[in-house]
Coordinates of C-alpha atoms and ligand atoms in Angstrom, one line a residue:
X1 CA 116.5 136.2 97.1
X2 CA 117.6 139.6 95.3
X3 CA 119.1 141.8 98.4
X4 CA 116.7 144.7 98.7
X5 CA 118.4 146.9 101.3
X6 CA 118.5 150.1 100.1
X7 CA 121.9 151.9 99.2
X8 CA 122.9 154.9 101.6
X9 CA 125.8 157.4 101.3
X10 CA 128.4 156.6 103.0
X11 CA 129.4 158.2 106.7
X12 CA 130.6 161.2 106.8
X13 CA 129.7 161.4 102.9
X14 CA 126.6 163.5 101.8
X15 CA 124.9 164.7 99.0
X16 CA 124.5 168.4 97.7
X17 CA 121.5 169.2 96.5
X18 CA 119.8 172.0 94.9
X19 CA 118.7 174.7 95.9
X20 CA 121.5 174.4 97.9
X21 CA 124.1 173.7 95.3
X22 CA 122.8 177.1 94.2
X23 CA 124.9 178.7 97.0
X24 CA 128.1 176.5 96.5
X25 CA 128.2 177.7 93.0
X26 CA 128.0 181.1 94.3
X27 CA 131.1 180.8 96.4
X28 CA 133.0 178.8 94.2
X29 CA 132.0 182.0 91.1
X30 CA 133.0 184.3 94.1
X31 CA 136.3 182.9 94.5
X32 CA 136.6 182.8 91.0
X33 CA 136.4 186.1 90.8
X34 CA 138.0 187.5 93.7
X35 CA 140.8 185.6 93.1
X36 CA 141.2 186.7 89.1
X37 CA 141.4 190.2 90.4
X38 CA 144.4 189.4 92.6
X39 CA 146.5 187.1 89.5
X40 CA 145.9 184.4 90.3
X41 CA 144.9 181.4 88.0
X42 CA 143.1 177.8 89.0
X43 CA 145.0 174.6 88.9
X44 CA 143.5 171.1 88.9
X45 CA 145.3 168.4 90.4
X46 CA 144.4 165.0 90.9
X47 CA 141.7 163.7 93.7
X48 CA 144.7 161.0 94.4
X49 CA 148.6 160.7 94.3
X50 CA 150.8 158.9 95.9
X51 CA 150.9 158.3 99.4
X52 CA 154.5 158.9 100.2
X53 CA 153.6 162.6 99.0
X54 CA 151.5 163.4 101.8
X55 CA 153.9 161.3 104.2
X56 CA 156.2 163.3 103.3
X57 CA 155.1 166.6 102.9
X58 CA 152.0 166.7 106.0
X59 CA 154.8 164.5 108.2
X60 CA 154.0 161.2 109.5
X61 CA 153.3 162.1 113.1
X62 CA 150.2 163.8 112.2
X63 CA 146.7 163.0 112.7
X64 CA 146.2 163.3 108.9
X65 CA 148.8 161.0 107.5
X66 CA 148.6 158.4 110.6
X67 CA 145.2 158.4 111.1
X68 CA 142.9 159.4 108.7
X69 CA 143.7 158.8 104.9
X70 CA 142.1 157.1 102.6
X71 CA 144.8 154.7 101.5
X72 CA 145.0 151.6 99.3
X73 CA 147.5 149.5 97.0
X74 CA 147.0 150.2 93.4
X75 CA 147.3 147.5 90.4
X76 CA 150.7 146.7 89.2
X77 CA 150.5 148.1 85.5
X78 CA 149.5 145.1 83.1
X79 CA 152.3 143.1 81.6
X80 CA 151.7 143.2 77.6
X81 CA 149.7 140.0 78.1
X82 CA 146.8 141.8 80.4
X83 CA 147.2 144.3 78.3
X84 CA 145.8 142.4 74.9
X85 CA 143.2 141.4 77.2
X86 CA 144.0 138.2 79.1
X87 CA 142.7 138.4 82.6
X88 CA 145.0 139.0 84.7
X89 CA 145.2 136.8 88.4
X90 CA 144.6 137.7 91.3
X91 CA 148.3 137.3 92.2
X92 CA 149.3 139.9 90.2
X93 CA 146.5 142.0 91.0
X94 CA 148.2 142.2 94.7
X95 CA 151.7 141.8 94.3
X96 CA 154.0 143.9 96.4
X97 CA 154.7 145.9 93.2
X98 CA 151.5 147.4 93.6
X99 CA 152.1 151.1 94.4
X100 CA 150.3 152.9 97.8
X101 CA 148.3 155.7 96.7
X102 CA 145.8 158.1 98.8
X103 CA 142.8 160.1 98.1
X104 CA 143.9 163.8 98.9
X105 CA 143.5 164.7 102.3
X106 CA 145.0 168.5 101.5
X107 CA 145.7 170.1 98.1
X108 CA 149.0 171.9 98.8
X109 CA 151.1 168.8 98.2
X110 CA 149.3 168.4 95.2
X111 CA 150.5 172.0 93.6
X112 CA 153.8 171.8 95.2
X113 CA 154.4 168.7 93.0
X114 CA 152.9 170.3 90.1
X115 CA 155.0 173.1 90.6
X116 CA 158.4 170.9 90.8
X117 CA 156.6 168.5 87.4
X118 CA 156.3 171.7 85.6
X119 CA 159.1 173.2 86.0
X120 CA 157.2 176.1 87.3
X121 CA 160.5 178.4 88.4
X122 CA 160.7 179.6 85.1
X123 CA 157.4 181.1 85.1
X124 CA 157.8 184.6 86.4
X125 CA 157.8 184.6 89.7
X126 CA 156.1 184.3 92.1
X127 CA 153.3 181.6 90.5
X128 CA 150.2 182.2 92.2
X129 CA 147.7 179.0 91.9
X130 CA 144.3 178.5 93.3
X131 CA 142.3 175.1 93.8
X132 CA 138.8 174.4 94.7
X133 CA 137.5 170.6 95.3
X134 CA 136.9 167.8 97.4
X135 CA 139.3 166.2 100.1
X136 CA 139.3 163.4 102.2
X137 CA 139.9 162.6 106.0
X138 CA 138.8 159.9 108.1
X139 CA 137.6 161.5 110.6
X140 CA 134.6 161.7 113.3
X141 CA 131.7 162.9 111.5
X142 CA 129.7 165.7 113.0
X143 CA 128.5 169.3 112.2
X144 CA 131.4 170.7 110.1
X145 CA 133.2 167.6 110.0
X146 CA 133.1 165.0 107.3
X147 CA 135.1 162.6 105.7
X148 CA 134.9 163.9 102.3
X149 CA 134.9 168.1 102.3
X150 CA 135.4 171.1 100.0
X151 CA 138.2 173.2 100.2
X152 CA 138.9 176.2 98.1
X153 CA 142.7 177.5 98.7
X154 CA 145.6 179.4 97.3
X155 CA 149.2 179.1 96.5
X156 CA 152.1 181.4 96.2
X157 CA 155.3 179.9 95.3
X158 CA 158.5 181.5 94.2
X159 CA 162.0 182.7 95.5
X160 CA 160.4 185.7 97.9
X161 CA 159.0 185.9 101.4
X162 CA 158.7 189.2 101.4
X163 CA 156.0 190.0 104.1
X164 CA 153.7 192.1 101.5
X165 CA 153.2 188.4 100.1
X166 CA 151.4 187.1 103.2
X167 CA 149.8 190.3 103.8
X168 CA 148.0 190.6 100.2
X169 CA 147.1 186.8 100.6
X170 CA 145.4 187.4 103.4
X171 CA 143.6 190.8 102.4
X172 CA 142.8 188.8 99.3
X173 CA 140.7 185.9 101.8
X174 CA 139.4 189.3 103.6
X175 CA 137.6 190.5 100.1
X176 CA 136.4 187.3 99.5
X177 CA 134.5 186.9 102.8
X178 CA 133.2 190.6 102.4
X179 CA 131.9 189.7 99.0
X180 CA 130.4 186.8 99.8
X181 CA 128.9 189.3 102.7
X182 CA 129.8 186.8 105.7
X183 CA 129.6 188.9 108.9
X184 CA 131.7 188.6 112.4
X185 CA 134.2 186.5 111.1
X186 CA 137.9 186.7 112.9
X187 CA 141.5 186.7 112.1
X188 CA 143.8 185.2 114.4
X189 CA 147.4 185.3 113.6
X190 CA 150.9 183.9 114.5
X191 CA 154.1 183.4 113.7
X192 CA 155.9 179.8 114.5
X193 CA 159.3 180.8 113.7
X194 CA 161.7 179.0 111.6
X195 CA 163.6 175.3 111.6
X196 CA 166.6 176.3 113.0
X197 CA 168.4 176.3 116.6
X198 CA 168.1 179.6 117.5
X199 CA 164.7 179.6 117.0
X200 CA 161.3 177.1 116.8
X201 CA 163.7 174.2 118.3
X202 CA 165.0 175.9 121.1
X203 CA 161.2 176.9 121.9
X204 CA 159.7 173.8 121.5
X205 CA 163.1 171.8 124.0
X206 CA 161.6 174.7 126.5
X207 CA 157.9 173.8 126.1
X208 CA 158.9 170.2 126.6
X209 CA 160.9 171.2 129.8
X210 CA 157.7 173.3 130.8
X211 CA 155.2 170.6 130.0
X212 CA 157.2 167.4 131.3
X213 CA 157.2 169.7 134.8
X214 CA 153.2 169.5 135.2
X215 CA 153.1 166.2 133.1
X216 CA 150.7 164.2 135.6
X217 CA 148.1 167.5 135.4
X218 CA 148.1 166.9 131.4
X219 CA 145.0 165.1 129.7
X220 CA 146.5 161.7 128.0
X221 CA 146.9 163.4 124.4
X222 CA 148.9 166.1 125.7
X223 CA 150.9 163.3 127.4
X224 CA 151.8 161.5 124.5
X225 CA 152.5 164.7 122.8
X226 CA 155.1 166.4 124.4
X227 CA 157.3 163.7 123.4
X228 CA 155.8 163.7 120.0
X229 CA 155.1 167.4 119.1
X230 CA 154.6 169.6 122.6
X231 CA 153.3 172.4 119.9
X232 CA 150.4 171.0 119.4
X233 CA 149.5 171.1 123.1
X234 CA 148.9 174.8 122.4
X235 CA 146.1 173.5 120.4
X236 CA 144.1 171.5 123.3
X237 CA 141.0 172.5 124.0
X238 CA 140.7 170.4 127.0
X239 CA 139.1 172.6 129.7
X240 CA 141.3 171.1 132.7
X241 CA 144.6 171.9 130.7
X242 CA 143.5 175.8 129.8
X243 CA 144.9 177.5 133.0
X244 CA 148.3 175.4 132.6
X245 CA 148.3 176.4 129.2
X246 CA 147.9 179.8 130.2
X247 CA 151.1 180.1 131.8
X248 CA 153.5 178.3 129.3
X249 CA 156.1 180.4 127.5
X250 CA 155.1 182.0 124.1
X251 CA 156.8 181.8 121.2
X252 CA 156.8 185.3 120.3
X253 CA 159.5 185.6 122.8
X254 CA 161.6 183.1 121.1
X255 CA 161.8 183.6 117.7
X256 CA 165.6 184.4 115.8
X257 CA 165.8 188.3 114.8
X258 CA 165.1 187.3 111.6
X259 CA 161.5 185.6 112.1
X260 CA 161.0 188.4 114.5
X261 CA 161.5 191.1 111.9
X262 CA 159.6 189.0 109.2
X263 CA 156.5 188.9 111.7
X264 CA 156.7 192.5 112.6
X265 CA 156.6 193.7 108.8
X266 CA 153.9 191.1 108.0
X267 CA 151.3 192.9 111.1
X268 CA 152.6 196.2 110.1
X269 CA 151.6 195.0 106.1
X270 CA 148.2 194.1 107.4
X271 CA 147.8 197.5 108.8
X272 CA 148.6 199.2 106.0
X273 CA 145.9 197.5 104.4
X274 CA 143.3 197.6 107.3
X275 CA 142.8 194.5 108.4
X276 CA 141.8 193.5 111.6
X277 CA 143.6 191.2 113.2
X278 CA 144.4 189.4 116.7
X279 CA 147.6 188.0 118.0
X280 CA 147.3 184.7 119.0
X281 CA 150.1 182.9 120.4
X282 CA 148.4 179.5 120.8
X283 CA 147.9 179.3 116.7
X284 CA 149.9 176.3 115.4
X285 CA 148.9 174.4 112.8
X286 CA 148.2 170.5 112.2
X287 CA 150.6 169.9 109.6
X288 CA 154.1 170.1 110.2
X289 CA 155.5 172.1 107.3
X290 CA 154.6 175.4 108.3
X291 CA 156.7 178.3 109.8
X292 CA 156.8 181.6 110.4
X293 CA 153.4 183.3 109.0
X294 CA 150.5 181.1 110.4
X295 CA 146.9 182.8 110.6
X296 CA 143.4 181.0 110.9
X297 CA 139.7 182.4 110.3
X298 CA 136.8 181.7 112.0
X299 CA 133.3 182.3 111.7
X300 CA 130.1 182.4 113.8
X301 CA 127.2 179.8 113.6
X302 CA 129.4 176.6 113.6
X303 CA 129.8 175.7 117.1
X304 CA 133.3 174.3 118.1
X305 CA 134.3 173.6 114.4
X306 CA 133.9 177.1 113.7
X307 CA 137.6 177.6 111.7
X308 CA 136.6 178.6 108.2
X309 CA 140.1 179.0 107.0
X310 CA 143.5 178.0 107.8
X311 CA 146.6 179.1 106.4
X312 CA 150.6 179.5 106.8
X313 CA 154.1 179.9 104.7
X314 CA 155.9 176.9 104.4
X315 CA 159.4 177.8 103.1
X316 CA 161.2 174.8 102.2
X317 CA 158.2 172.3 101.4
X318 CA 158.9 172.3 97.3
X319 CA 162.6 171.6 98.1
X320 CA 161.9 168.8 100.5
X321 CA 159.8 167.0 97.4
X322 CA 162.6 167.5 95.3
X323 CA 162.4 170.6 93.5
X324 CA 164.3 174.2 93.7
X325 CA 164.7 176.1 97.0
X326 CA 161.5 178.1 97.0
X327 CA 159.2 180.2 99.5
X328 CA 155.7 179.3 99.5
X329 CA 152.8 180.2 102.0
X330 CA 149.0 179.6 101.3
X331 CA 145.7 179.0 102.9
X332 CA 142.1 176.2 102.6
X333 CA 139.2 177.1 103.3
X334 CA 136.8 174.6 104.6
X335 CA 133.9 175.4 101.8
X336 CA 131.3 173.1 104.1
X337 CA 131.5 175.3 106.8
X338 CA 131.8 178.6 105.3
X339 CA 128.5 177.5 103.4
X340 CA 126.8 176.2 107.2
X341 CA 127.6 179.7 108.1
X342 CA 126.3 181.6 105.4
X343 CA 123.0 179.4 106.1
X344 CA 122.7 180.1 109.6
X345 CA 123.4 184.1 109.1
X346 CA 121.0 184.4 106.5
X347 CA 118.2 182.4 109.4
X348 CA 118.8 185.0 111.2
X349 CA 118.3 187.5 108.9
X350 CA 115.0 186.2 108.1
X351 CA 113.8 186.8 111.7
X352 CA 114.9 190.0 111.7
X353 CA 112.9 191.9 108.4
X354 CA 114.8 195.2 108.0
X355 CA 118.0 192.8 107.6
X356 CA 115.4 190.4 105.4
X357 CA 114.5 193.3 103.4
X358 CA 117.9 193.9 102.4
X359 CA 119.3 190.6 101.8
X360 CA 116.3 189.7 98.8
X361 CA 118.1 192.5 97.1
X362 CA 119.6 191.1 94.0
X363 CA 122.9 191.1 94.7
X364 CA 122.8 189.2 97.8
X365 CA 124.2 185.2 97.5
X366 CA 121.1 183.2 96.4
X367 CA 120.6 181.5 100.1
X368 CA 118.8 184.7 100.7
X369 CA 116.8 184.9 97.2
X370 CA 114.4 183.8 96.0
X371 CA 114.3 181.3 93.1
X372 CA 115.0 182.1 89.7
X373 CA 112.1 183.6 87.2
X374 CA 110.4 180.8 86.3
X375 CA 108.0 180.2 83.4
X376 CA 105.7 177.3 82.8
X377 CA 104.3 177.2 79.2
X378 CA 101.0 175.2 79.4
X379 CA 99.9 173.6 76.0
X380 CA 97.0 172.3 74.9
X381 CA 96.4 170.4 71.6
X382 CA 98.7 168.3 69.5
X383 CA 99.2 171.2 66.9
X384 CA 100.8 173.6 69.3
X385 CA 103.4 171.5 70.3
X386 CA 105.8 172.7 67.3
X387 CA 104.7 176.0 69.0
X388 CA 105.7 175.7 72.2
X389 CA 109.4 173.8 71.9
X390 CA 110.3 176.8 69.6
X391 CA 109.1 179.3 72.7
X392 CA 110.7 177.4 75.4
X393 CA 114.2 177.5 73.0
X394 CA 113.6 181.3 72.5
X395 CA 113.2 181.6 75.8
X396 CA 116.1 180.1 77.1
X397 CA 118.2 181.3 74.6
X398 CA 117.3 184.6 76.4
X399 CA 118.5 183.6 80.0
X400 CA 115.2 182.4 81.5
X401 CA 114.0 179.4 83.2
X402 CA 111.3 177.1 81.0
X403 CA 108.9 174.2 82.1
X404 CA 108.1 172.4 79.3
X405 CA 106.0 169.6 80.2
X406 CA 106.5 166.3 78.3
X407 CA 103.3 165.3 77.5
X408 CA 99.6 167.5 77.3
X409 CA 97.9 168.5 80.5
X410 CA 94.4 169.7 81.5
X411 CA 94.7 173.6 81.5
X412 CA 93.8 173.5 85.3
X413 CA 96.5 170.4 86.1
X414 CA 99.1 172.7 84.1
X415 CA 98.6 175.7 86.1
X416 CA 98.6 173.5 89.3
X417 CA 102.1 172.3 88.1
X418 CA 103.1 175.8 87.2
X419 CA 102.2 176.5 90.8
X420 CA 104.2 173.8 92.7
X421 CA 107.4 174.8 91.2
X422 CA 107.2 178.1 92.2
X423 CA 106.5 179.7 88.2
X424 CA 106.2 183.1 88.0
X425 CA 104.7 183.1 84.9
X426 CA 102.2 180.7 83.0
X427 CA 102.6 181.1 79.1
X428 CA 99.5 179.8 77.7
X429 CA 99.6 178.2 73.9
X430 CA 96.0 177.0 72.7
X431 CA 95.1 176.3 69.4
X432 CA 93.3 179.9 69.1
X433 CA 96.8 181.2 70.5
X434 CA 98.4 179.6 68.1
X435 CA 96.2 180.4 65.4
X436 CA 95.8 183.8 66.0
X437 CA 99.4 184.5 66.6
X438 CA 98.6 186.4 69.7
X439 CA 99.9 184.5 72.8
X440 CA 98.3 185.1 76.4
X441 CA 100.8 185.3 79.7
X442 CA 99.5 184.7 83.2
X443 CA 100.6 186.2 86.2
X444 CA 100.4 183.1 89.0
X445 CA 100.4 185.5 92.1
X446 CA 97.5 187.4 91.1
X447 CA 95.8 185.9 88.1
X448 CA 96.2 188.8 85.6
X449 CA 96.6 187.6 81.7
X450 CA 97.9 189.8 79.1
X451 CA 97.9 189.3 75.2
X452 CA 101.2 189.5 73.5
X453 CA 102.4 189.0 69.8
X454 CA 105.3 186.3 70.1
X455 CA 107.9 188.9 69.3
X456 CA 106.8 191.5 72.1
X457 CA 106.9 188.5 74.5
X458 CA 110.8 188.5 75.5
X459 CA 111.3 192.1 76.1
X460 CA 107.9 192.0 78.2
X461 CA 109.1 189.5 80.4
X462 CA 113.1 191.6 80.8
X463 CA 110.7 194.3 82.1
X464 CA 108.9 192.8 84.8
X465 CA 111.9 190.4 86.0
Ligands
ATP1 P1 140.4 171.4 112.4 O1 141.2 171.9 113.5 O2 139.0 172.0 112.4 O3 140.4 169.9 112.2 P2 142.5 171.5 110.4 O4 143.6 172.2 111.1 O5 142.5 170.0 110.3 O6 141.0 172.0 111.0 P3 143.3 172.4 107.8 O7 144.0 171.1 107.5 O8 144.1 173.6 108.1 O9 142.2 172.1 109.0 O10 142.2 172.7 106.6 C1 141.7 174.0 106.4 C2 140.2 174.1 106.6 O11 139.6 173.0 106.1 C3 139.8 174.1 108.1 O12 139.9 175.4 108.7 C4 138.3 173.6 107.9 O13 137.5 174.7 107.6 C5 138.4 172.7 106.8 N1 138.4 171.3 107.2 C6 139.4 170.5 107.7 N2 139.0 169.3 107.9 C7 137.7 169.2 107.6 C8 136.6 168.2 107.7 N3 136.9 167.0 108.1 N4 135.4 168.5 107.3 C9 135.1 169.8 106.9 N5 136.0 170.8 106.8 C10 137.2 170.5 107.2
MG2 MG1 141.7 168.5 111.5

């Protein structure tokens, strides 16, 4: 018996649909567009590579890499046999020439490589690249959380780190979330110092010495990690382990003069261009190749995954995958969430009608609008047909939204239709219509019908849009 279960998406996978999709084009055209404005242009990289490049890039030890890729053995290519189209066994298909690839679980690897693959050090510095797309993490599903997720990030890579780099990356995130008009969202920044033993090392020996001292008062993942990475126990959010937290050393106090200098110029940058900003000294990030510079947004409306955007410099990354010594520092932003959160503001907007009022105002992201002019052209009779494909290409060739329905309806099921989909307008094309050249437009809210030549009909409809 055929198997009749029905097919479901995948946890932690979901479908976008529309009108929603509506709003993820927005951001996406937002970004686009922000972005432009401050140089920088879109790469594409591939949704998999190989699996050494996240090993080595995100670090082994992490949660990402250990835990939660996507990872599988590839084919061996075909020997000239397979290729000419013999099959090929199922020996060869798993041999241990079979390369270990992974679905992306992060993008900055990605454009690292591409940077090193095309040669981009002789571009004039520095290259500034921007991505948006899907990624992949097996993780625990829940609100904000899923396996595969949108990010939308940015790149800059080249031989400076001056601190008017990581100050105009960040004022550039800070114009797209005002564009995109998200409110009471917060920047937290940090600086983890540098990979060398005057500085980061030496801090992270005296946070093991510190941590090892209340071990037994420590939560079993803080445990494990101070022999593993004691930084990350900055990150708990265990509530037994806050008030030891609170009294561990901060790294502020322990960076070299250099990193110290670098973070002073970078707050002082961010003042010069007014941005608001909080010093937090508990900010570390997940993956291991960031240093100095690390910053994090977050937004309301998402609960406890409310981080919107996470960011950092990561000197030395492009070298350790082989290419030229070169600075880089960038930043994701978890497009899911910043969506969730543009949902839930604009709920509350809608309870609130002076803030309604404003956001149906054409320029607000279309969450808050309402849907697109819409116009249902209802025919009648076989000989109008010709008619009314030419109007609905006219139409659309001028920007607006047609229903053109497939096959003749009753004039009162038309208008039903027209109805259910939310037309604005009905265009109605009966034989006298046609005949008399004169073509009659109905207002759904209120009923009214006007008679228009064909060639008035466009600029009408630009007037009362
Ligand atoms: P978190 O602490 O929330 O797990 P992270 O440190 O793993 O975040 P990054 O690797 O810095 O996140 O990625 C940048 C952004 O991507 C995050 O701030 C978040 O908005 C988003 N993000 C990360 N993982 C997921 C996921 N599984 N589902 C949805 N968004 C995600
Ligand atoms: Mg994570």
């Amino acid at each position: 018996m055929a198997n009749k279960s029905k097919f479901q998406a995948i946890k932690g996978t979901r479908d976008l649909l529309p009108p929603e999709t509506a709003l993820w084009n927005h951001v996406e055209q937002t970004a686009h567009e922000v972005f432009r404005t401050f140089g920088f242009g879109e790469i594409r990289v591939p949704i998999f590579e190989p699996t050494e490049l996240f090993a080595r890039s995100i670090g082994e030890d992490t949660d990402v890499v250990g835990k939660e890729m996507y990872t599988f053995s590839d084919r061996p290519a075909p020997t000239e046999g397979e290729a000419n189209g013999s099959e090929s066994s199922l020996a060869t298909r798993h041999s241990p020439l079979a390369t270990s690839i992974s679905l992306r679980p992060e993008a900055t690897a990605s454009v690292c490589r591409a940077y090193i693959e095309h040669s981009m050090q002789q571009l004039p510095q520095p290259v500034k690249l921007y991505y948006t797309g899907p990624m992949f993490r097996r993780e625990r599903p829940q609100k904000g959380r899923y396996r595969q997720f949108y990010q939308i990030g940015a790149e800059v890579l080249g031989g400076q780190d001056a601190p008017a780099i990581d100050a105009e990356l960040i004022e550039m995130l800070m114009t797209f979330f005002d564009k995109l008009e998200l409110k009471g969202i917060e920047l937290d920044i940090n600086s983890i110092g540098h990979n060398a033993p005057n500085c980061r090392p030496a801090y992270v020996e005296l946070l093991r010495a510190e941590l090892t001292k209340v071990k037994d008062k420590l939560g079993a993942d803080s445990q494990r990690r101070i022999d593993t990475n004691p930084l990350r126990v900055l990150d708990s959010k265990l509530e037994s382990e806050q008030p030891i937290i609170a009294k561990l050393p901060h790294i502020a106090d322990h960076l070299c003069p250099e990193c110290a200098a670098h973070y002073a110029a970078v707050k002082q940058q961010l003042q010069l261009r007014g941005i608001i900003y909080r010093e937090n000294w508990r900010l570390v990030r997940g993956l291991d190749y960031y240093m100095r510079t690390t910053f994090e947004i977050t937004a309301p409306g998402l609960g406890s995954q409310n981080a919107v955007c996470g960011g950092g410099r990561y000197d030395g990354l492009v070298e350790l995958l082989g290419g030229p010594p070169t600075k880089g520092i960038g930043f994701a932003i978890g497009e899911d969430r910043l969506i969730l959160s543009l949902q839930e503001q604009a709920r509350q907007s809608e309870a609130d009608p002076e803030r309604a009022a404003r956001a149906a105002s054409a320029n607000s992201p279309p969450a808050t609008r309402h849907s697109p002019l819409l116009i249902y052209i209802a025919w009648m009779g076989q000989n109008t047909y010709a008619t009314a494909v030419r109007a609905a290409k006219d139409l659309r060739n001028a920007g607006f939204s047609v229903e053109l329905p497939p096959s003749e309806l009753k004039f009162g099921k038309a208008l039903g239709q027209a109805d259910k989909l939310g037309a604005k307008f009905a265009l109605i094309l009966g034989e006298d219509e046609v005949t008399e050249g004169l073509w009659t437009l109905k207002t759904l809210d209120d009923g009214a019908q006007i008679k228009l030549p064909e060639p008035a009909l466009i600029e009408h409809l630009r007037k009362s849009s």
